[in-house]
Coordinates of C-alpha atoms and ligand atoms in Angstrom, one line a residue:
M1 CA 9.9 -17.2 -19.6
R2 CA 9.6 -18.2 -16.0
A3 CA 6.5 -17.4 -14.1
I4 CA 4.8 -18.2 -10.8
V5 CA 1.7 -20.2 -12.1
V6 CA -1.4 -20.8 -10.0
Q7 CA -2.8 -24.0 -11.2
E8 CA -5.1 -24.3 -8.5
F9 CA -5.5 -22.2 -5.6
G10 CA -3.7 -23.7 -2.4
P11 CA -0.9 -22.9 0.2
I12 CA 2.1 -20.7 -1.3
S13 CA 4.7 -23.3 -1.1
S14 CA 2.2 -25.4 -3.6
H15 CA 2.7 -23.1 -6.5
K16 CA 5.4 -23.8 -8.9
I17 CA 7.7 -21.7 -11.2
E18 CA 7.0 -22.8 -14.8
Q19 CA 8.3 -22.3 -18.4
R20 CA 5.8 -20.5 -20.4
P21 CA 5.9 -18.4 -23.8
D22 CA 6.2 -14.6 -23.8
P23 CA 3.1 -13.0 -23.9
A24 CA 2.3 -10.6 -26.7
P25 CA 0.6 -7.2 -25.8
G26 CA -2.8 -6.6 -27.2
A27 CA -4.2 -2.9 -27.9
R28 CA -3.0 -0.2 -25.5
E29 CA -0.8 -2.9 -23.6
V30 CA 2.9 -3.3 -23.3
L31 CA 5.4 -5.8 -22.6
I32 CA 7.7 -5.4 -19.8
D33 CA 11.1 -7.2 -19.4
N34 CA 10.5 -7.5 -15.5
H35 CA 13.5 -6.7 -13.2
A36 CA 12.0 -6.5 -9.8
V37 CA 8.9 -7.4 -8.1
G38 CA 7.3 -5.7 -4.8
L39 CA 5.2 -8.2 -2.6
N40 CA 1.9 -7.3 -0.8
F41 CA 0.0 -9.0 1.8
P42 CA -3.0 -9.4 -0.8
D43 CA -0.6 -11.2 -3.2
A44 CA -0.3 -13.8 -0.7
L45 CA -4.4 -13.9 -0.3
M46 CA -4.4 -14.2 -4.3
L47 CA -2.1 -17.3 -4.2
Q48 CA -4.4 -19.1 -1.6
G49 CA -7.7 -18.1 -3.2
K50 CA -8.5 -16.0 -0.4
Y51 CA -8.6 -12.7 -2.2
Q52 CA -11.9 -11.0 -3.0
K53 CA -11.6 -11.7 -6.7
R54 CA -10.5 -15.4 -7.8
P55 CA -9.1 -15.2 -11.5
D56 CA -9.7 -18.3 -13.7
R57 CA -7.2 -21.0 -13.5
P58 CA -4.3 -21.1 -14.5
F59 CA -2.7 -17.7 -14.4
V60 CA 0.2 -15.9 -13.3
P61 CA -0.4 -13.8 -10.2
G62 CA 1.4 -10.6 -9.0
R63 CA 0.5 -6.8 -9.2
D64 CA 3.8 -4.8 -8.6
C65 CA 6.8 -4.7 -11.0
A66 CA 9.4 -2.7 -12.6
G67 CA 11.6 -3.3 -15.8
T68 CA 12.0 -2.2 -19.3
V69 CA 9.2 -1.9 -22.1
L70 CA 10.0 -4.6 -24.8
A71 CA 7.4 -4.1 -27.1
T72 CA 4.1 -2.1 -27.3
G73 CA 0.8 -3.1 -28.9
P74 CA -1.3 -0.9 -31.3
G75 CA -2.7 2.2 -30.0
T76 CA -0.2 2.7 -27.3
S77 CA 0.6 6.4 -26.7
R78 CA 2.1 6.7 -23.2
C79 CA 5.1 4.2 -23.4
Q80 CA 8.0 3.4 -25.8
V81 CA 10.1 0.5 -26.2
G82 CA 13.1 0.9 -24.2
D83 CA 11.5 3.1 -21.3
R84 CA 12.1 2.2 -17.8
V85 CA 8.7 1.7 -16.1
V86 CA 7.1 0.8 -12.8
A87 CA 3.4 -1.0 -13.3
Q88 CA 0.8 -2.1 -11.1
V89 CA -1.3 -4.7 -12.6
F90 CA -4.1 -6.8 -11.6
T91 CA -2.3 -10.2 -12.4
G92 CA 0.9 -11.2 -14.1
A93 CA 3.7 -9.5 -12.4
F94 CA 5.3 -12.6 -11.2
G95 CA 6.8 -13.5 -14.3
E96 CA 10.1 -12.4 -16.3
R97 CA 8.0 -10.9 -19.0
V98 CA 4.7 -8.9 -17.7
I99 CA 1.8 -7.5 -20.2
A100 CA 0.4 -4.4 -18.6
P101 CA -2.2 -2.0 -19.7
E102 CA -0.3 1.2 -20.6
N103 CA -2.5 3.3 -18.1
R104 CA -0.9 0.9 -15.4
C105 CA 2.7 2.0 -16.6
F106 CA 4.5 4.9 -15.3
P107 CA 8.0 6.3 -16.4
L108 CA 10.9 6.0 -13.9
P109 CA 13.0 8.8 -13.2
E110 CA 16.7 8.6 -13.9
G111 CA 18.4 7.2 -10.8
V112 CA 15.4 5.4 -9.4
A113 CA 16.0 1.6 -8.9
F114 CA 13.7 -0.9 -10.2
A115 CA 13.5 -2.6 -6.8
D116 CA 12.4 0.4 -4.9
A117 CA 9.8 1.5 -7.4
A118 CA 8.5 -2.1 -7.5
A119 CA 8.4 -1.9 -3.8
M120 CA 6.6 1.4 -3.6
I121 CA 3.8 1.6 -6.5
T122 CA 0.8 0.0 -4.5
P123 CA 1.4 1.3 -0.9
F124 CA 2.4 4.9 -2.3
N125 CA -0.5 5.0 -4.6
T126 CA -2.8 4.0 -2.0
A127 CA -1.3 6.8 0.6
W128 CA -1.4 9.1 -2.2
A129 CA -5.0 8.8 -2.4
A130 CA -5.5 9.1 1.2
V131 CA -3.3 12.0 2.2
D132 CA -3.9 14.2 -0.9
D133 CA -7.3 13.7 -2.0
R134 CA -9.3 12.4 0.7
A135 CA -7.7 14.1 3.7
A136 CA -6.4 16.8 1.9
V137 CA -3.3 17.0 4.4
K138 CA -1.7 20.5 4.5
A139 CA 1.5 21.7 6.0
G140 CA 0.9 22.1 9.9
D141 CA -1.9 19.5 10.2
T142 CA -1.7 17.0 12.8
V143 CA -2.4 13.5 11.4
M144 CA -2.5 10.4 13.0
V145 CA -1.6 7.1 11.0
T146 CA -2.9 3.8 12.2
G147 CA -0.7 0.6 11.3
A148 CA 2.2 3.0 10.7
S149 CA 4.8 0.7 10.2
G150 CA 3.0 -1.3 7.6
G151 CA 3.3 -0.9 3.8
V152 CA 0.7 1.7 3.2
G153 CA 0.9 3.2 6.7
A154 CA 4.8 4.0 6.5
A155 CA 4.0 5.4 3.1
A156 CA 1.4 7.8 4.8
V157 CA 3.8 8.9 7.4
Q158 CA 6.5 9.8 4.8
L159 CA 3.8 11.7 2.4
C160 CA 2.5 13.6 5.5
R161 CA 6.0 14.5 6.7
A162 CA 6.7 15.6 3.1
R163 CA 4.2 18.3 3.1
G164 CA 4.9 19.6 6.5
A165 CA 2.1 17.9 8.8
R166 CA 3.0 16.8 12.2
V167 CA 2.6 12.9 12.1
L168 CA 1.5 10.6 15.2
A169 CA 2.4 7.2 14.3
A170 CA 0.1 4.5 15.9
V171 CA 1.9 1.3 16.3
S172 CA 2.0 -2.0 18.6
S173 CA 5.6 -2.6 19.4
A174 CA 8.9 -0.4 20.1
E175 CA 10.3 -2.3 16.9
K176 CA 7.6 -1.1 14.5
G177 CA 7.6 2.3 16.1
E178 CA 11.5 2.5 15.3
L179 CA 10.3 2.0 11.6
A180 CA 7.7 4.7 11.9
L181 CA 10.3 7.1 13.5
R182 CA 12.8 6.3 10.6
N183 CA 9.8 7.3 8.2
G184 CA 9.5 10.6 9.8
A185 CA 7.0 10.2 12.3
D186 CA 7.2 12.9 15.3
V187 CA 5.5 11.1 17.9
L188 CA 4.6 7.4 18.6
I189 CA 1.2 6.1 19.7
D190 CA 1.3 3.1 21.5
T191 CA -2.1 0.8 20.6
N192 CA -1.9 -1.8 23.2
A193 CA -4.8 -2.0 25.4
A194 CA -6.8 -4.7 27.0
D195 CA -10.4 -3.8 25.4
L196 CA -12.1 -0.9 23.4
A197 CA -13.0 1.5 26.5
T198 CA -9.2 1.4 27.4
L199 CA -7.8 2.0 24.1
K200 CA -10.1 5.1 23.6
E201 CA -8.9 6.4 26.7
R202 CA -5.2 5.5 26.1
L203 CA -5.4 7.2 22.7
R204 CA -7.0 10.2 23.8
E205 CA -4.3 10.8 26.8
Q206 CA -1.4 10.0 24.5
V207 CA -2.9 12.4 21.7
A208 CA -3.6 15.0 24.3
K209 CA -0.1 14.9 25.3
A210 CA 1.5 15.1 21.8
T211 CA -0.8 18.0 20.7
G212 CA -1.2 19.9 24.0
I213 CA -4.9 20.2 23.7
A214 CA -6.4 19.3 27.0
E215 CA -9.6 17.7 25.9
G216 CA -7.6 15.1 23.7
K217 CA -9.3 16.3 20.3
G218 CA -6.3 17.2 18.6
C219 CA -5.9 15.6 15.2
D220 CA -7.1 17.2 11.9
A221 CA -7.1 13.8 10.4
V222 CA -6.8 10.1 11.2
L223 CA -5.6 7.6 8.3
D224 CA -6.6 4.3 9.2
T225 CA -5.3 1.0 7.9
V226 CA -6.3 -1.1 10.5
G227 CA -9.9 -0.6 11.1
G228 CA -11.8 -2.5 14.3
D229 CA -11.2 -0.9 17.7
L230 CA -8.5 1.2 16.4
F231 CA -11.1 3.0 14.0
E232 CA -13.5 3.7 17.0
A233 CA -10.7 4.9 19.1
G234 CA -9.4 7.3 16.5
L235 CA -12.7 9.0 15.9
R236 CA -12.3 10.1 19.4
V237 CA -8.8 11.9 18.7
L238 CA -10.2 13.9 15.9
R239 CA -10.8 17.6 16.5
F240 CA -14.0 19.6 15.6
A241 CA -14.3 19.0 11.6
G242 CA -11.9 16.3 11.6
R243 CA -11.2 13.8 8.9
M244 CA -11.5 10.1 9.3
V245 CA -10.0 8.3 6.0
I246 CA -10.9 4.7 5.8
I247 CA -7.8 2.8 3.8
G248 CA -8.1 -0.9 4.9
F249 CA -8.9 -3.3 7.7
A250 CA -5.5 -5.3 8.4
S251 CA -7.3 -6.1 11.7
G252 CA -9.9 -8.1 9.8
V253 CA -12.9 -6.1 11.6
I254 CA -14.8 -3.7 9.6
P255 CA -16.0 -1.0 11.9
A256 CA -19.7 0.4 11.8
P257 CA -19.4 4.0 13.6
R258 CA -22.5 5.4 15.1
A259 CA -23.8 8.3 13.2
N260 CA -24.9 10.3 16.0
Y261 CA -21.1 10.6 17.2
L262 CA -20.3 11.8 13.8
L263 CA -23.1 14.2 13.8
Y264 CA -22.6 15.6 17.5
N265 CA -18.9 16.0 16.6
N266 CA -18.9 17.4 13.2
L267 CA -16.7 14.5 11.7
S268 CA -16.3 13.4 8.2
V269 CA -15.7 9.7 7.6
L270 CA -13.8 9.2 3.8
G271 CA -13.6 6.1 1.9
S272 CA -10.0 5.7 0.1
P273 CA -10.0 3.0 -2.4
L274 CA -7.4 2.8 -5.0
D275 CA -8.2 0.3 -7.6
I276 CA -11.4 2.4 -8.8
R277 CA -9.3 5.5 -9.1
F278 CA -7.5 4.0 -12.3
D279 CA -10.9 4.0 -14.0
K280 CA -12.7 7.3 -12.6
V281 CA -9.7 9.6 -11.9
F282 CA -6.9 8.3 -13.9
G283 CA -5.5 12.2 -14.2
E284 CA -5.1 12.2 -10.3
V285 CA -3.4 8.7 -10.3
E286 CA -1.0 9.9 -12.9
R287 CA -0.2 13.2 -10.9
G288 CA 0.3 11.2 -7.7
V289 CA 2.8 8.8 -9.1
S290 CA 4.9 11.5 -10.8
A291 CA 4.7 13.5 -7.4
W292 CA 5.9 10.4 -5.4
L293 CA 8.4 9.3 -8.0
S294 CA 9.8 12.9 -8.1
L295 CA 10.1 12.7 -4.2
L296 CA 12.0 9.5 -4.2
A297 CA 14.5 10.8 -7.2
A298 CA 15.2 13.9 -4.9
G299 CA 16.1 11.4 -1.9
K300 CA 12.9 12.7 0.0
L301 CA 11.3 9.1 0.3
N302 CA 12.5 5.6 1.0
S303 CA 11.2 2.2 -0.2
N304 CA 11.6 0.6 3.3
I305 CA 12.8 -2.5 1.7
A306 CA 13.8 -5.0 4.4
A307 CA 14.5 -8.1 2.4
S308 CA 15.4 -9.2 -1.4
Y309 CA 14.9 -12.5 -2.3
D310 CA 15.8 -14.4 -5.8
F311 CA 12.8 -15.0 -7.8
G312 CA 13.4 -18.9 -7.3
D313 CA 12.8 -18.2 -3.6
F314 CA 9.4 -16.7 -3.8
A315 CA 7.8 -19.2 -1.1
A316 CA 10.5 -18.2 1.5
A317 CA 9.7 -14.6 0.5
F318 CA 6.1 -14.7 1.3
D319 CA 6.8 -16.3 4.7
Q320 CA 8.4 -13.2 5.7
I321 CA 5.0 -11.6 5.2
T322 CA 2.4 -14.2 6.1
E323 CA 4.2 -14.9 9.3
R324 CA 4.5 -11.3 10.1
K325 CA 8.2 -11.5 10.4
V326 CA 9.3 -8.6 8.3
A327 CA 9.2 -4.8 9.3
G328 CA 9.2 -3.1 5.9
K329 CA 8.7 -4.3 2.5
V330 CA 9.9 -7.7 0.7
V331 CA 10.9 -7.9 -2.9
L332 CA 12.0 -10.3 -5.6
R333 CA 14.9 -9.9 -8.0
F334 CA 15.7 -11.5 -11.4
N335 CA 19.5 -11.4 -11.0
R336 CA 20.2 -9.9 -14.4
Ligands
LIG1 N1 -7.7 1.2 0.0 C1 -6.9 0.5 -0.7 O1 -7.2 0.6 -1.9 C2 -6.0 -0.4 -0.1 C3 -4.8 -0.6 -1.0 C4 -3.8 -1.5 -0.5 C5 -3.9 -1.9 0.9 N2 -4.9 -1.8 1.6 C6 -5.3 -2.3 2.8 O2 -4.6 -1.4 3.9 C7 -4.2 -2.2 4.8 C8 -2.9 -2.2 5.0 O3 -2.2 -2.8 4.1 P1 -0.5 -3.1 4.2 O4 -0.2 -3.5 3.0 O5 0.0 -1.5 4.8 O6 -0.5 -4.1 5.3 P2 0.8 -4.4 6.4 O7 2.3 -4.1 5.6 O8 0.9 -5.9 6.6 O9 0.7 -3.6 7.6 C9 -0.5 -3.7 8.1 C10 -0.4 -3.1 9.7 O10 -1.7 -3.2 10.3 C11 -1.5 -3.2 11.8 N3 -2.1 -4.4 12.4 C12 -2.9 -4.4 13.4 N4 -3.6 -5.5 13.5 C13 -3.3 -6.4 12.7 C14 -3.7 -7.7 12.5 N5 -4.5 -8.2 13.0 N6 -2.9 -8.3 11.5 C15 -2.1 -7.8 10.7 N7 -1.5 -6.4 10.7 C16 -2.4 -5.6 11.6 C17 0.0 -3.7 12.0 O11 0.7 -2.6 12.6 P3 0.7 -2.8 14.4 O12 1.0 -4.3 14.9 O13 1.7 -2.0 14.6 O14 -0.7 -2.5 14.6 C18 0.5 -3.9 10.3 O15 2.1 -3.0 10.4 C19 -4.7 -3.9 4.4 O16 -6.0 -4.1 4.9 C20 -4.9 -3.7 3.0 O17 -5.8 -4.5 2.5 C21 -6.1 -0.9 1.1

C-alpha cells in the first residue's frame, strides 16, 4: 500500500509517500480500505514534530479517514468485513490501508459519502462534546461560538442551530462571516479590536444589540476555540449562571481567568477535551457520532469541504491549512 511516512520530523514537503506492506489487525482492531482522509491543523503539527505527542519514527501519521472494513482482528464485535465506516485514530490514517481500534470506528449511514464523514469526524466529535455535554445547549439558548468559521467552530454553529439555539458567530473577517452564516449562524460578531479593553467593549456592545439585553450579558454559553483575549472578552458577554466552554487555543494563548470575576458573576468555566472521552465515556462518544451522522444523512449538516486533493498532492493540500488560505475543510482522496 502507499502511505505518507514520517522517517524524521521536518517540513511537510520533506515527507514522502512510500510503498509499505498492508498492516494486519490485532485484537479488537480492524483493517480499513481507505477512501478519504480529512486533514486537521494538528496533523500539520504532527508531521513537523510540533504536536504535543511525538510517536517513535518511522510512522504513518493521520487521524481522520473513512472507507470499507477489509478484515477484523480477534475479539472484534462492533465491525464486520464490508462495513462502510468512518474512523478517528491517533496515527495511521494517511495510508491506503488503515488499522483502527474498533472503538474508533463508526458505521456510516447509507448515502453518507466517505469524504464528508472523513472531513467531519474530529470537528463534529469535538463540537458535540462541547455543545451536548459541557454546555448542554438547548432550544432557545443564546450561544456565542468563537473561531466560528474554523473546523470545530463551524461544526459547533451547526450543532447549536440543529437544537434550536440562537447562534452568535465570532469571526475576524467578512469572508469568514459568510462561512459562519452558511452554517446557520444568526448574527456575526466582529472580533477585530486593537487591545483587550476595546475587544471587551466591542463584544459587549454587539452582543447587547443582538440579544436586546442592555447590560450586555446576554449569552447562556460561549464555546471558545480561540482562547487568549477572546476568552477574556467572552466571559463579559455571559449572563448570570452562564457557561464558558474551553475547546482550544487557536490563538496560541492560554487564558488565566480571575477567579473573583467568575465568583461575582456566578459563572461556570468547563473544559471540553475529546480524546479522553474515548476512554472515559465511550458510550457518549458513540451516541454523539450516531446523532451527527443521522443529521448528516438527513441533509441537516454539511461538511464544509472547500478543497479535495489527490493523495499524492498532500503537501499542496497542507499548504491550504498552514498558510490559512482555506475557509472550510481540506480532504485527500485516493481516486478509486
Ligand atoms: N478540545 C479538543 O479536544 C479539541 C479537538 C480538536 C481541536 N481542538 C482545538 O480547537 C481549536 C480550533 O481547531 P480547528 O480545527 O477548528 O482550527 P481551525 O479550523 O484552524 O480554526 C481556528 C479558528 O480560530 C481563529 N483564530 C484566531 N486566532 C487565530 C490564530 N492566531 N491562528 C489560527 N486561527 C486563529 C480563526 O478564525 P478567526 O480568524 O475568524 O478568528 C480560525 O478560523 C484548536 O486550538 C485545536 O487545537 C480541540
